[in-house]
Amino acid sequence: KTYRTAFSNNMGKECSKYIDAESIKYYDHLLTLVKNGDSTTVEQLRMDQKLVVLLARHTILPSQIIRLNGLTFFESLVQLEDGGGSSEVPIFEFLSVTPKHAEAQIVDSNGNRGLKVVFNKENKIWKVNLAYISGQMGKSDWKQVIKESGKTEHEFIYAILELANNKEPTNKVWHPL
């Protein structure tokens, strides 16, 4: 609940207290792609990763990007989010729990099961593994979302980027810093 509140209020530093070391490594990897990934590399990424890389290039100044690490990159992305979506706090149905690891599935108020979530206990605090969550929406899911939008993949991406800061993206988003 604390993470959701922090996310809803664009509080990147607060959110970062609740992500695990694996998540920080994941965002560090994405940051490397933001800095160095050429258009061919970015094009081959999963859609969620592609959107993060292009969104960062579109909304964060290069002078800021070069000073970021995985943790501060995550914090910057949270600050970009609108925090929208449901105000409903997710219900977790725990599938397995050990002293340092837990797996759960998100269940909405109607009983519909959604994403699986992994938590790891670090320094006595349960933290979410965002790297695990990010890979769950498959290629076919994204293709369906894009198809329903009535846009090509690139039009869809550019529409998302423009929503982020009300600025039309340019082809520069496909180039490394």
XYZ file of C-alpha atoms in Angstrom:
177
model
C 0.000 0.000 0.000
C 2.864 2.381 0.824
C 4.463 1.705 -2.571
C 1.146 2.328 -4.382
C 0.623 5.615 -2.518
C 4.157 6.739 -3.339
C 3.711 5.731 -6.989
C 0.344 7.502 -7.239
C 1.955 10.671 -5.921
C 5.041 10.467 -8.188
C 7.351 9.961 -5.204
C 10.274 8.177 -6.835
C 12.550 8.131 -3.798
C 9.801 6.660 -1.618
C 8.965 4.003 -4.236
C 12.607 3.035 -4.562
C 12.623 1.902 -0.916
C 10.322 -0.954 -1.958
C 12.082 -2.371 -5.013
C 14.643 -5.128 -4.657
C 18.266 -5.329 -5.809
C 17.216 -7.355 -8.872
C 14.954 -4.476 -9.944
C 17.768 -1.964 -9.555
C 20.012 -4.152 -11.755
C 17.204 -4.354 -14.307
C 16.822 -0.567 -14.431
C 20.588 -0.174 -14.626
C 20.512 -2.437 -17.702
C 17.710 -0.344 -19.237
C 19.687 2.819 -18.506
C 22.673 1.354 -20.388
C 20.348 0.802 -23.338
C 19.090 4.404 -23.066
C 22.672 5.656 -23.246
C 24.120 3.238 -25.797
C 21.421 1.266 -27.612
C 21.210 1.994 -31.320
C 17.955 1.790 -33.273
C 18.484 -1.872 -34.195
C 19.091 -2.831 -30.574
C 16.083 -0.855 -29.322
C 13.826 -2.246 -32.050
C 14.610 -5.794 -30.878
C 13.627 -5.145 -27.246
C 10.378 -6.323 -25.711
C 7.729 -3.621 -26.022
C 7.801 -2.679 -22.321
C 11.581 -2.242 -22.464
C 11.393 -0.367 -25.753
C 8.873 2.057 -24.272
C 11.058 2.713 -21.219
C 14.152 3.396 -23.346
C 12.340 5.673 -25.785
C 10.373 7.413 -23.030
C 13.585 8.214 -21.167
C 15.223 9.595 -24.308
C 12.127 11.665 -25.044
C 11.535 13.113 -21.577
C 14.804 13.197 -19.627
C 17.575 15.572 -20.655
C 20.781 13.848 -21.832
C 22.747 15.874 -19.254
C 20.574 14.270 -16.555
C 20.674 10.766 -18.041
C 24.459 10.578 -17.922
C 24.374 11.211 -14.148
C 21.813 8.489 -13.382
C 22.278 4.957 -12.074
C 19.707 2.154 -11.956
C 18.096 3.405 -8.756
C 17.928 7.088 -9.708
C 16.747 6.116 -13.194
C 13.821 4.236 -11.651
C 13.057 7.241 -9.437
C 13.078 9.541 -12.484
C 10.660 7.265 -14.332
C 8.256 7.209 -11.381
C 8.260 11.002 -11.373
C 7.251 10.923 -15.066
C 4.262 8.659 -14.438
C 0.849 10.167 -14.032
C 0.164 7.771 -11.163
C -3.188 7.175 -12.791
C -5.033 3.964 -13.124
C -7.086 2.442 -10.413
C -6.948 3.901 -6.927
C -7.875 0.428 -5.715
C -5.148 -1.144 -3.610
C -4.307 -4.530 -5.124
C -5.091 -7.682 -3.225
C -2.329 -10.263 -3.218
C -3.097 -13.960 -3.107
C 0.142 -15.481 -1.854
C 1.135 -18.631 -3.691
C 4.287 -19.386 -1.720
C 6.146 -17.766 1.135
C 9.564 -18.549 2.583
C 11.521 -16.418 5.066
C 13.180 -14.411 2.256
C 11.015 -14.933 -0.829
C 7.327 -14.777 -1.653
C 5.247 -15.191 -4.784
C 1.774 -13.777 -5.124
C -0.846 -13.117 -7.726
C -2.761 -9.851 -7.957
C -6.503 -10.351 -7.573
C -8.923 -7.512 -8.310
C -12.114 -6.793 -6.375
C -14.045 -9.023 -8.804
C -11.769 -11.982 -8.106
C -9.984 -11.791 -11.481
C -6.382 -12.928 -11.291
C -3.713 -10.804 -12.915
C 0.041 -10.525 -12.830
C 2.218 -12.671 -10.649
C 4.438 -10.711 -8.298
C 7.667 -11.723 -6.605
C 8.836 -10.208 -3.318
C 12.279 -10.588 -1.795
C 13.165 -9.748 1.790
C 16.165 -7.440 1.943
C 17.338 -5.840 5.184
C 14.143 -7.024 6.924
C 11.903 -5.248 4.370
C 9.768 -6.996 1.749
C 10.574 -5.520 -1.657
C 8.963 -6.122 -5.031
C 10.932 -7.534 -7.966
C 9.929 -5.321 -10.900
C 12.212 -7.209 -13.292
C 9.995 -10.267 -12.806
C 6.796 -8.298 -13.409
C 8.009 -6.487 -16.523
C 8.370 -9.603 -18.640
C 4.855 -10.917 -18.067
C 3.044 -9.062 -20.819
C 3.948 -11.065 -23.881
C 4.454 -10.064 -27.475
C 0.969 -11.232 -28.443
C -0.562 -9.119 -25.638
C 1.199 -6.007 -26.941
C 0.213 -6.816 -30.518
C -3.424 -6.984 -29.390
C -3.191 -3.636 -27.545
C -1.577 -2.003 -30.580
C -4.136 -3.544 -32.932
C -6.991 -2.256 -30.765
C -5.436 1.226 -30.853
C -5.840 1.285 -34.651
C -2.233 2.430 -35.044
C 0.955 0.877 -36.350
C 3.514 -0.067 -33.704
C 5.552 3.089 -34.330
C 2.450 5.316 -34.297
C 1.435 3.690 -31.010
C 4.880 4.288 -29.508
C 4.951 7.908 -30.658
C 1.454 8.509 -29.242
C 2.585 7.183 -25.844
C 5.717 9.336 -25.944
C 3.719 12.429 -26.815
C 1.333 11.767 -23.926
C 4.286 11.764 -21.531
C 5.164 15.423 -21.970
C 2.857 16.853 -24.655
C 5.768 17.128 -27.080
C 5.889 15.378 -30.416
C 8.772 12.900 -30.445
C 11.405 13.019 -33.148
C 13.486 10.229 -34.669
C 16.253 11.191 -32.227
C 14.612 8.865 -29.676
C 15.946 5.936 -31.691
C 19.569 7.068 -31.369
C 21.949 6.594 -28.429
C 23.026 9.675 -26.478
